PDB file of C-alpha atoms in Angstrom:
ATOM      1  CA  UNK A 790       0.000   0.000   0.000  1.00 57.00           C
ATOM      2  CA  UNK A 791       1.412   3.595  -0.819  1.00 80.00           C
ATOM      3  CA  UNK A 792       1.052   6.351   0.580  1.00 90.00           C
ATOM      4  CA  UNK A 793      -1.929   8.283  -0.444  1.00 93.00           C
ATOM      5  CA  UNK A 794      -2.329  11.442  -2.195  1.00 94.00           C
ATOM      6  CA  UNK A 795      -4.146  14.231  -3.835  1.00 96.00           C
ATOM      7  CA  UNK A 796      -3.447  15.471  -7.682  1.00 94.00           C
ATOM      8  CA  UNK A 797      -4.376  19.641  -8.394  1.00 95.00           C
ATOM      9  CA  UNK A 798      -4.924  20.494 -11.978  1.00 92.00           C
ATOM     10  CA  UNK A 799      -6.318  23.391 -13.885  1.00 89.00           C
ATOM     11  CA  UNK A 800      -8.285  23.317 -17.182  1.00 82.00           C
ATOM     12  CA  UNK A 801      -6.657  26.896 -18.429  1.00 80.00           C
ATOM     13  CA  UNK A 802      -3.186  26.353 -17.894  1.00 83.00           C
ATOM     14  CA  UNK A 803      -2.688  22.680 -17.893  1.00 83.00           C
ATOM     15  CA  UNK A 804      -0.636  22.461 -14.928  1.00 88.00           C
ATOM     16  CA  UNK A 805      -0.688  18.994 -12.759  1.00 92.00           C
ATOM     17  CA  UNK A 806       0.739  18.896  -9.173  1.00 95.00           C
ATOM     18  CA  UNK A 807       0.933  16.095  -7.168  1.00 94.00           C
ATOM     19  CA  UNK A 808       0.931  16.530  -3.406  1.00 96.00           C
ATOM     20  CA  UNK A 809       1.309  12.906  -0.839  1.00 95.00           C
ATOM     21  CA  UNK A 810      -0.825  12.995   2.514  1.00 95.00           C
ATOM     22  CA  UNK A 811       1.071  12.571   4.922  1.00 93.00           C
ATOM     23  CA  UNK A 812      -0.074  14.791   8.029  1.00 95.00           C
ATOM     24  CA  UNK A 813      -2.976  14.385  10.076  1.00 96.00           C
ATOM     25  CA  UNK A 814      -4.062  17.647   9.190  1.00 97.00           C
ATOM     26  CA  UNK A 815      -3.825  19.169   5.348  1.00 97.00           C
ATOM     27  CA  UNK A 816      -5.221  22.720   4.573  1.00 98.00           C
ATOM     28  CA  UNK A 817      -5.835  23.348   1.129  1.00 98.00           C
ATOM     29  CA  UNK A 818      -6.316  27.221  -0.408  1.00 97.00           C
ATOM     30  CA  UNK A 819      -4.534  30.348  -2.578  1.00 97.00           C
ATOM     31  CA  UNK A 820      -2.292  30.928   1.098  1.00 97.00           C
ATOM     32  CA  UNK A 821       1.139  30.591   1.133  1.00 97.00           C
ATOM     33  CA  UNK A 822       0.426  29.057   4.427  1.00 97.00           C
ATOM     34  CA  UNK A 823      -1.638  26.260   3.165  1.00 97.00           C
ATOM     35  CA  UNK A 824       0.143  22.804   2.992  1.00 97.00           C
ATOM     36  CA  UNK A 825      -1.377  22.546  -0.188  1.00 97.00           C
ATOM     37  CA  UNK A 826      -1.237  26.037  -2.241  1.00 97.00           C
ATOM     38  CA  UNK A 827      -3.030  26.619  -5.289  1.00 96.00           C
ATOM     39  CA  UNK A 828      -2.388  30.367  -6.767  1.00 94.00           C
ATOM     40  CA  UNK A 829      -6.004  30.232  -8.976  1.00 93.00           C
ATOM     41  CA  UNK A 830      -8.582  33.234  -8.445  1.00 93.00           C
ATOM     42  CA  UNK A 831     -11.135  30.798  -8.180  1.00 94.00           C
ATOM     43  CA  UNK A 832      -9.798  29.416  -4.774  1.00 97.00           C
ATOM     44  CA  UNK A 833     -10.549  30.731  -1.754  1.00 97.00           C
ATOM     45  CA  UNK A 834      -7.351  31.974   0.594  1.00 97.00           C
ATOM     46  CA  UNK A 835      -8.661  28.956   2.750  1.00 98.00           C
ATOM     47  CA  UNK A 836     -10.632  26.766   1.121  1.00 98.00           C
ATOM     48  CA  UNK A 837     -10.909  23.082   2.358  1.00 97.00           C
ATOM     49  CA  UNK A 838      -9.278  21.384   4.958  1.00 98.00           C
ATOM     50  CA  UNK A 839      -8.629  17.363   4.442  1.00 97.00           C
ATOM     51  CA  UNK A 840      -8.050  15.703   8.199  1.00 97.00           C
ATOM     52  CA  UNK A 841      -7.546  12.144   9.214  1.00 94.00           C
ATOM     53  CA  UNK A 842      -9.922  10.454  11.017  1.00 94.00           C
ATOM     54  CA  UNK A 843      -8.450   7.042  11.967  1.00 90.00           C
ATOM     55  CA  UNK A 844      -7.570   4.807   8.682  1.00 88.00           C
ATOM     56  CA  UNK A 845      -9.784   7.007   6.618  1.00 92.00           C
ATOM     57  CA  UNK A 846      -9.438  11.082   5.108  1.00 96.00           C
ATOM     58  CA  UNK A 847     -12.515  13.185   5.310  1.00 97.00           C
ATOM     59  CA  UNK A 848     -12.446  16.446   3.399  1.00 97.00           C
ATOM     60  CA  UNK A 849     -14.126  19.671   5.121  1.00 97.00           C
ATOM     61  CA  UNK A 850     -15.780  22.267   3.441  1.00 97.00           C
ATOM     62  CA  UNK A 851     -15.286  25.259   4.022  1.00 97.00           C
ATOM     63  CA  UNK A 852     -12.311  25.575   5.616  1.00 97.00           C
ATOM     64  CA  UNK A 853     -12.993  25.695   9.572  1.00 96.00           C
ATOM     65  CA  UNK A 854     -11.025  28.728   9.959  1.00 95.00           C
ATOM     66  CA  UNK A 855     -13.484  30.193   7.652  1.00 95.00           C
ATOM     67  CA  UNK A 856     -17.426  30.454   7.115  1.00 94.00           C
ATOM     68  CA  UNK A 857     -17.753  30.286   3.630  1.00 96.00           C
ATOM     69  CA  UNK A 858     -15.564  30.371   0.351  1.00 97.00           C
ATOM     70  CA  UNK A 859     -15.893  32.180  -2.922  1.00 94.00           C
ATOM     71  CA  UNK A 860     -17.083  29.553  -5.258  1.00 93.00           C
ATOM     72  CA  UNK A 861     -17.709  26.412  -3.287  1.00 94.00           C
ATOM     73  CA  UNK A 862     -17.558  22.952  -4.735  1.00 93.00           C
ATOM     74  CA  UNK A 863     -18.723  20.297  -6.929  1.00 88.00           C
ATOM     75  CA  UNK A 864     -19.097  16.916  -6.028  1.00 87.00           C
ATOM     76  CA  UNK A 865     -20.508  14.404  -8.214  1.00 79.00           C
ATOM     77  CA  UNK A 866     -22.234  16.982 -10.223  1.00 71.00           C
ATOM     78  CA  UNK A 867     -23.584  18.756  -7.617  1.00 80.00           C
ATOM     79  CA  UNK A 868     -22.928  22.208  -6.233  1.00 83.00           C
ATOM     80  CA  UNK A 869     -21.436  22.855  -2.741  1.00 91.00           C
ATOM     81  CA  UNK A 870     -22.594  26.503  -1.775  1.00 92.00           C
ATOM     82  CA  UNK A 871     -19.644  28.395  -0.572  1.00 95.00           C
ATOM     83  CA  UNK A 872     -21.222  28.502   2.784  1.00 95.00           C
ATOM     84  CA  UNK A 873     -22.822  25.282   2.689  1.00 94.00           C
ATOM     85  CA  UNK A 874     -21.068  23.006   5.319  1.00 95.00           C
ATOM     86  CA  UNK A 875     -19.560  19.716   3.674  1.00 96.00           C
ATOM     87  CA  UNK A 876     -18.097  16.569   5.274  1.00 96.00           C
ATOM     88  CA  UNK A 877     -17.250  13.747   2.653  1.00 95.00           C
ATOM     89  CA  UNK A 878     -14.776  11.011   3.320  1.00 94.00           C
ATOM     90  CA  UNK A 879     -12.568  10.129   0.629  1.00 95.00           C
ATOM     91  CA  UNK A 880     -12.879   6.940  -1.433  1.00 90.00           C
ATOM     92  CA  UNK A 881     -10.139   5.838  -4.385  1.00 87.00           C
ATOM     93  CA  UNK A 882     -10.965   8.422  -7.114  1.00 85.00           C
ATOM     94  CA  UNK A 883     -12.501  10.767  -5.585  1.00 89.00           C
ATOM     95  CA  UNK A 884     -12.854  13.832  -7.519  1.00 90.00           C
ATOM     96  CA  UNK A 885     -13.803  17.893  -6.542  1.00 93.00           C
ATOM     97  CA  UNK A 886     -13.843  20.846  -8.726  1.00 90.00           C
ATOM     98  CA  UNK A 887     -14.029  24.130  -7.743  1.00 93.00           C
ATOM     99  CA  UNK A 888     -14.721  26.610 -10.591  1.00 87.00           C
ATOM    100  CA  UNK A 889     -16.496  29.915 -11.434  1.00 81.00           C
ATOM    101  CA  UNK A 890     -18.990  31.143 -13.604  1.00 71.00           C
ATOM    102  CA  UNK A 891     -16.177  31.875 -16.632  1.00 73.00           C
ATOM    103  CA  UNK A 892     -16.006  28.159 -17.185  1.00 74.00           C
ATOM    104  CA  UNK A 893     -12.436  28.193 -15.258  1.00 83.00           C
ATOM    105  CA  UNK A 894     -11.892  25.203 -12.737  1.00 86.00           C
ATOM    106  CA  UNK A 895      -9.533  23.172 -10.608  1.00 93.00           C
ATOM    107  CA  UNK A 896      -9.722  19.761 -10.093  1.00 91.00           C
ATOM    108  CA  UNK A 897      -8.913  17.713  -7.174  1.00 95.00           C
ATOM    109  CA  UNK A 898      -8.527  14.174  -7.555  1.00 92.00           C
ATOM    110  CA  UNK A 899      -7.487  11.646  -4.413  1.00 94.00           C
ATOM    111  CA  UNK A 900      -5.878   8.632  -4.680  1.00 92.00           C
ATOM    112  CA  UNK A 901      -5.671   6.148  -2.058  1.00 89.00           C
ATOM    113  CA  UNK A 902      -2.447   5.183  -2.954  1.00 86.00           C
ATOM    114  CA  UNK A 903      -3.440   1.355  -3.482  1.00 79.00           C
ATOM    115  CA  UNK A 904      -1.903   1.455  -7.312  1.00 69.00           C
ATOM    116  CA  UNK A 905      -5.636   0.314  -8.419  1.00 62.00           C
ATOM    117  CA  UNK A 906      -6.089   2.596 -11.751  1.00 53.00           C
ATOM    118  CA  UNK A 907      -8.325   4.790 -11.341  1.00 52.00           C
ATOM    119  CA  UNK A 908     -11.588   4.730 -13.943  1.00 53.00           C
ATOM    120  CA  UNK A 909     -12.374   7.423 -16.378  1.00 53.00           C
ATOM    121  CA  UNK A 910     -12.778  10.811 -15.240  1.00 55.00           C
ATOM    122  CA  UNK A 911     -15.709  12.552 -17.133  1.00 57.00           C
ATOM    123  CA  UNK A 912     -14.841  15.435 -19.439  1.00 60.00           C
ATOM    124  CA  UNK A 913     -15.904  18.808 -18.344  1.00 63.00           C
ATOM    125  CA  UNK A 914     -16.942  21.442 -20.634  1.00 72.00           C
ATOM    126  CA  UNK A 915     -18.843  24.716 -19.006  1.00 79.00           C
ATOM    127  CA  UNK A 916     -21.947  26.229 -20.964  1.00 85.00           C
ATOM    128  CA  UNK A 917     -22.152  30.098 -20.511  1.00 84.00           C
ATOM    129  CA  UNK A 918     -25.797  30.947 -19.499  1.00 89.00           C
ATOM    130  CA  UNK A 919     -27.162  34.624 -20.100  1.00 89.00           C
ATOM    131  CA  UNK A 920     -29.094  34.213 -23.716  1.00 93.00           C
ATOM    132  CA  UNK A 921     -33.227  34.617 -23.535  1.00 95.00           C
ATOM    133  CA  UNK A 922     -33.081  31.096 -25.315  1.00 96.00           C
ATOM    134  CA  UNK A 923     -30.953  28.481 -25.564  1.00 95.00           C
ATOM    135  CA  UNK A 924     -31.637  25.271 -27.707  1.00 95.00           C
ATOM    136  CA  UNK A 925     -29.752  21.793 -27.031  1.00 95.00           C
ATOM    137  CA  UNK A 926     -29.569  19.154 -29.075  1.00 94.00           C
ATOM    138  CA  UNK A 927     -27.588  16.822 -31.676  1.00 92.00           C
ATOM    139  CA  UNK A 928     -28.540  18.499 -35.028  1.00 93.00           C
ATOM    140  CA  UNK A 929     -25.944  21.476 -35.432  1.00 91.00           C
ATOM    141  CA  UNK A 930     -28.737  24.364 -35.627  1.00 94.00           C
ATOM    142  CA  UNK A 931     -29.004  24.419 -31.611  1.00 93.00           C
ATOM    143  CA  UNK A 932     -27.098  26.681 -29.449  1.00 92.00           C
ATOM    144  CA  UNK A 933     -25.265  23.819 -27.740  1.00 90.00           C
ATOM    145  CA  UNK A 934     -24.812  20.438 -29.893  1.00 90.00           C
ATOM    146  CA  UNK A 935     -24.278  17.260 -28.136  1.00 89.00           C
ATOM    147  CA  UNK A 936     -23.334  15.090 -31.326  1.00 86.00           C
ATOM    148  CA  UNK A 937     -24.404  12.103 -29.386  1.00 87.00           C
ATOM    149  CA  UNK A 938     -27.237   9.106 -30.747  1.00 88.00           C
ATOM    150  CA  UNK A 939     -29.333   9.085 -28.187  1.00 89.00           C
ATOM    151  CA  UNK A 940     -29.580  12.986 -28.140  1.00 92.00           C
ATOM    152  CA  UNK A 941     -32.505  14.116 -30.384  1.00 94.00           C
ATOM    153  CA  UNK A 942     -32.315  16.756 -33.038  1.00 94.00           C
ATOM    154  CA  UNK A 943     -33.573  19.459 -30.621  1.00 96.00           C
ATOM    155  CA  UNK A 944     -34.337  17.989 -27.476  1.00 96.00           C
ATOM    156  CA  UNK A 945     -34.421  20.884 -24.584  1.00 96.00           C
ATOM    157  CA  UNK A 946     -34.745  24.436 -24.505  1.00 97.00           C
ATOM    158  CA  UNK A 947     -34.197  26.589 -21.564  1.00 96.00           C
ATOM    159  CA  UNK A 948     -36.120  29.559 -21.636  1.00 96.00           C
ATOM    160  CA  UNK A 949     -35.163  32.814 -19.259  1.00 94.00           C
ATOM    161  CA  UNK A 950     -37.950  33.344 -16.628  1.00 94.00           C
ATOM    162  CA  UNK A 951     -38.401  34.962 -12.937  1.00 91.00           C
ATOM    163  CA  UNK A 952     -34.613  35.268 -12.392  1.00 92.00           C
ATOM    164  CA  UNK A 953     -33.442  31.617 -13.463  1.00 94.00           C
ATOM    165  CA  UNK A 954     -34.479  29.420 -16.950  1.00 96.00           C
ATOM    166  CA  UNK A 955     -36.715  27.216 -17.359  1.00 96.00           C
ATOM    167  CA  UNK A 956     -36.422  23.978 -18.737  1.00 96.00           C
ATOM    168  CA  UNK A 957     -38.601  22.672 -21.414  1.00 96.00           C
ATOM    169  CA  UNK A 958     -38.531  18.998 -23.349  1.00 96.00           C
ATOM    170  CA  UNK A 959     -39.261  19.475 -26.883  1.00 96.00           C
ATOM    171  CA  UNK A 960     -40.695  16.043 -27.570  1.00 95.00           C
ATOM    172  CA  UNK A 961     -37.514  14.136 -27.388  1.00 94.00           C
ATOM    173  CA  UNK A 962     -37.012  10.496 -27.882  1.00 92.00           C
ATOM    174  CA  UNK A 963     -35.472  10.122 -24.016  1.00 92.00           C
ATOM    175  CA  UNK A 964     -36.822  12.843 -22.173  1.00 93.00           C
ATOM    176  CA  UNK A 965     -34.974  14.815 -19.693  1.00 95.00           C
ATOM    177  CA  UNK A 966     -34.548  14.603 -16.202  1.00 94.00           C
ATOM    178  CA  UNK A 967     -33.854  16.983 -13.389  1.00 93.00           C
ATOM    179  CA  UNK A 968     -32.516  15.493  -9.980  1.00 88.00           C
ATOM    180  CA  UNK A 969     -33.161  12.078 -11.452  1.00 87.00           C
ATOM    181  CA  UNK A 970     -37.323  12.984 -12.073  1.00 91.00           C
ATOM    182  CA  UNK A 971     -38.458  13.380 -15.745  1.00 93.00           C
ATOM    183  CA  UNK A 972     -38.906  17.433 -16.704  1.00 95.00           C
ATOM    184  CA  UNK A 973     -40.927  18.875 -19.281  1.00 95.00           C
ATOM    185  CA  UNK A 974     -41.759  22.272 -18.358  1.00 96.00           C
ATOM    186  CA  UNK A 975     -40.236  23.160 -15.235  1.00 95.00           C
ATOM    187  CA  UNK A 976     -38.577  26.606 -13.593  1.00 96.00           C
ATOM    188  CA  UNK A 977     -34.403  25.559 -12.168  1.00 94.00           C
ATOM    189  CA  UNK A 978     -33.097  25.850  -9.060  1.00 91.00           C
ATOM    190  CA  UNK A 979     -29.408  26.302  -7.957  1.00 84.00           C
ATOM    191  CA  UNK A 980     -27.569  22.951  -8.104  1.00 83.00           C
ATOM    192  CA  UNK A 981     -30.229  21.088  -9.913  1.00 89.00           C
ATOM    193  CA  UNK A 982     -28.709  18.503 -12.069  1.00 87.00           C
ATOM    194  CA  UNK A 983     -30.121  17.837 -15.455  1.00 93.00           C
ATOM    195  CA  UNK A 984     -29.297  14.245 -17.267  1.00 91.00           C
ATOM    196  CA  UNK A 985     -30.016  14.910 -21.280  1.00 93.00           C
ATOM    197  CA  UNK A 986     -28.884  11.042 -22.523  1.00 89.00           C
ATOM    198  CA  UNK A 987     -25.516  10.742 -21.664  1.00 86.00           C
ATOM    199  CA  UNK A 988     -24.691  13.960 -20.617  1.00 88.00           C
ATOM    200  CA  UNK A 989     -25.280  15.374 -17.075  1.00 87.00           C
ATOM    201  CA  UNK A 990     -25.611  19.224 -16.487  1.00 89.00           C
ATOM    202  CA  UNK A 991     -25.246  21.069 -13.527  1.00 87.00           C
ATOM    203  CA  UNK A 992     -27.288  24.454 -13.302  1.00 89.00           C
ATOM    204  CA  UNK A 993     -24.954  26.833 -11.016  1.00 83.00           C
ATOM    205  CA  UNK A 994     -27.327  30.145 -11.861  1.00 86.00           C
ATOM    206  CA  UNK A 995     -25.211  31.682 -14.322  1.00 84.00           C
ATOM    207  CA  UNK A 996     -23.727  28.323 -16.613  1.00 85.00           C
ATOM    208  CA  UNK A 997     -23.796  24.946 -16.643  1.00 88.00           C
ATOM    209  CA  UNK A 998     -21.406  22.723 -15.609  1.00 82.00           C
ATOM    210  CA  UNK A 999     -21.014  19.945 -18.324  1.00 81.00           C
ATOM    211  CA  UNK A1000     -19.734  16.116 -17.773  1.00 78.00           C
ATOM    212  CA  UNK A1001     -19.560  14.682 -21.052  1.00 71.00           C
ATOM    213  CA  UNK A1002     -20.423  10.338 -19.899  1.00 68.00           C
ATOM    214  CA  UNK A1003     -20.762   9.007 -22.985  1.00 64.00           C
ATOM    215  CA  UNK A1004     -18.281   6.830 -22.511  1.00 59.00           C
ATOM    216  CA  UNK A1005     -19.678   5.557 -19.306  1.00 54.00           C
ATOM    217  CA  UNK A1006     -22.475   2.815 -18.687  1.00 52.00           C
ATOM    218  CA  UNK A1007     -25.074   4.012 -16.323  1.00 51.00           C
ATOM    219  CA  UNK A1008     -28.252   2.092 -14.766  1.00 55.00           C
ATOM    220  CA  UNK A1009     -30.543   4.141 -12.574  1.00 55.00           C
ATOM    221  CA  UNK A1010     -33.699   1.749 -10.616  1.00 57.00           C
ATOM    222  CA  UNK A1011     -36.265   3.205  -8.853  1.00 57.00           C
ATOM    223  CA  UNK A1012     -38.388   1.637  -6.187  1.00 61.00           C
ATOM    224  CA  UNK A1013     -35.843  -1.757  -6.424  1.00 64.00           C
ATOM    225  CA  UNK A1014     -37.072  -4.409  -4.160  1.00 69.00           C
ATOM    226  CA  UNK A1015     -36.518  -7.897  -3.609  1.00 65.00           C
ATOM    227  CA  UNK A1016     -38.183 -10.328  -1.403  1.00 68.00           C
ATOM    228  CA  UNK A1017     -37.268 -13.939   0.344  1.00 68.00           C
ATOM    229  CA  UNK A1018     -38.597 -16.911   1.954  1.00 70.00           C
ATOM    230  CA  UNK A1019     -42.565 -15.995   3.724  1.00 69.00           C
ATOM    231  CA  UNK A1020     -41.830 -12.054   2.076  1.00 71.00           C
ATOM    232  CA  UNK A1021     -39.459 -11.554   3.718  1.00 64.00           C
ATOM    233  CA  UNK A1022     -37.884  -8.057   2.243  1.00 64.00           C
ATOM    234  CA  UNK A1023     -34.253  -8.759   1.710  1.00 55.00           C
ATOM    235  CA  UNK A1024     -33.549  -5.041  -0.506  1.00 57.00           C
ATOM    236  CA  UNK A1025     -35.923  -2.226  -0.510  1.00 58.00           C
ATOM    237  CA  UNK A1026     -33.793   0.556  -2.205  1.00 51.00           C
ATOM    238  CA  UNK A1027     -36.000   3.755  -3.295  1.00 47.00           C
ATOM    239  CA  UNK A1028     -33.226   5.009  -5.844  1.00 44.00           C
ATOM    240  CA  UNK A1029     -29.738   2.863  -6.866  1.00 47.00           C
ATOM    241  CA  UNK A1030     -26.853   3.817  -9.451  1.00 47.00           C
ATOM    242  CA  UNK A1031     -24.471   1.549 -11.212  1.00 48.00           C
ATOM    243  CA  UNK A1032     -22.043   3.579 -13.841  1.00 48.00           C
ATOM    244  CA  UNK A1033     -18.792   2.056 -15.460  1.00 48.00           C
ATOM    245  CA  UNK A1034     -16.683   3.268 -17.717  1.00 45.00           C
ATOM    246  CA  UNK A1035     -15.289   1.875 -20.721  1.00 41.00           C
ATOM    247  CA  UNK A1036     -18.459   1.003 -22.145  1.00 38.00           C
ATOM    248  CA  UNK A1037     -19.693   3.394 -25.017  1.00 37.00           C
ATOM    249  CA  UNK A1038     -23.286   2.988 -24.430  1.00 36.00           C
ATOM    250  CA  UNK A1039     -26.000   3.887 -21.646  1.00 37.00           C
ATOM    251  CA  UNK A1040     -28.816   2.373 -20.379  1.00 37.00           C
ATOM    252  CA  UNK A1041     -31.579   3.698 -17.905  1.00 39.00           C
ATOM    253  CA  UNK A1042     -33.784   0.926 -16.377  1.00 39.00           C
ATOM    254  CA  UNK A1043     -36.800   3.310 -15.090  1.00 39.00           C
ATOM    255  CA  UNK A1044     -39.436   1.185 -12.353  1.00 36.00           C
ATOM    256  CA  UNK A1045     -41.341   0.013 -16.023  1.00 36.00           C
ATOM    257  CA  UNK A1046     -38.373  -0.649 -17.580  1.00 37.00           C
ATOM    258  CA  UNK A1047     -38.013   2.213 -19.949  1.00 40.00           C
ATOM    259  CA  UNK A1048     -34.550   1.385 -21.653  1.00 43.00           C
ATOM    260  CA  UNK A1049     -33.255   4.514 -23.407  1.00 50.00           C
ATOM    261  CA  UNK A1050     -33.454   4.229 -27.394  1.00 57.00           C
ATOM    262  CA  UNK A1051     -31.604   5.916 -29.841  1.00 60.00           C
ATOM    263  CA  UNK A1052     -33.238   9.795 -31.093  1.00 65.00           C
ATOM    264  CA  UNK A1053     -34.539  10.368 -34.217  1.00 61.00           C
TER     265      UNK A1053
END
């Protein structure tokens, strides 16, 4: 076993720095005094703290010295409020990003220092909000294309309305989803994630954050139960996940066992 550690890189400049854990107690910001110093506007002076809690790391948001930070985080596609307190112990692979509305971020990425390769990280590429209208879909007369087959020629629409967009579905083939709920004509919220086929957007007010999957396999069940001897419930799970990478298609098993086809 190694020891572990955390890599830092930036989408703008392309820098990597790789930084081993070895202290019980690892503050992470733009600082000098941090242990771990990353010189990016987007980071707050203290930012996160990562401590060790037995045979386990657990980063802290924001930093405890501090009530909130300038930008916050994301976490598996969801948005960490700046002042939104945040406890998450670290698992191989982990992943954070911390980036601003100009489609600038930096990635943190843990490693438990086991040697097991890490899978696939998701490609990241931000969509600048601010138009009335923006169109999404494959055909290359929308406002964002995702060249993708199981993206239909115009398949969403976000429309500006009381301070935020609204999301509408424009009869496509596999719907859209917000927070893992089909959407046709709803009003967005701060953090809500949309899932348009294979791509998964996160709305942060003023872009969207977005993680390209396609190369991933991903199942969401709903309402998953199983039962044993006299009924017996041996798994009653209201939501479950299982993605993989390395596969280039997706599939979405819905509670009537919707499986996602490819657009027209």
């Amino acid at each position: 076993m190694g020891v572990p550690s955390l890599e830092v890189s930036n989408n703008t400049s392309g820098e990597k720095h790789k930084y081993m854990l070895t202290q019980e107690v690892i503050n992470i910001g733009r600082d000098s005094s941090n242990d771990i110093v990353i010189k990016d506007r987007i980071v707050s002076s203290f930012h996160a703290q990562i401590v060790r809690e037995g045979n386990r790391y657990v980063l802290i948001h924001p930093h405890p010295d501090r009530q909130q930070t300038l930008n916050g985080l994301f976490y598996h596609g969801r948005k960490i409020r700046g002042d939104e307190p945040f406890r998450q112990p670290l698992t191989p692979n982990d992943l954070f990003r911390i980036g601003d509305e100009h489609g600038t971020f930096v990635t943190l990425t843990y490693n438990d220092g086991s040697g097991v390769t890490g899978e696939n990280v998701p490609e990241v590429h931000p969509i600048a909000l601010g138009a009335a209208e923006i169109n999404i879909g494959r055909l290359a007369d929308n406002t964002v294309v995702l060249p993708h087959p199981q993206i239909s020629g115009h398949h969403v629409r976000l429309v500006r309305a009381k301070g935020t967009y609204q999301i509408l579905d424009l009869g496509s083939t596999n719907h859209v989803y917000v927070n893992g709920e089909r959407a046709t004509n709803q009003l967005l919220k701060l953090g809500d994630v949309i899932r348009v086929g294979p791509y998964r957007l996160t709305y942060t007010g003023t872009q969207l954050m977005q993680f390209d999957e396609s190369s991933y396999i991903r199942i969401d069940a709903l309402h998953l139960m199983k039962f044993g001897n006299k009924q017996v419930p041996l798994l009653n799970e209201r939501q479950s996940t299982l993605q993989r990478p390395g596969l280039l298609s997706q599939s979405r098993c819905l509670q009537h066992a919707n499986w996602v086809r490819t657009a027209g």
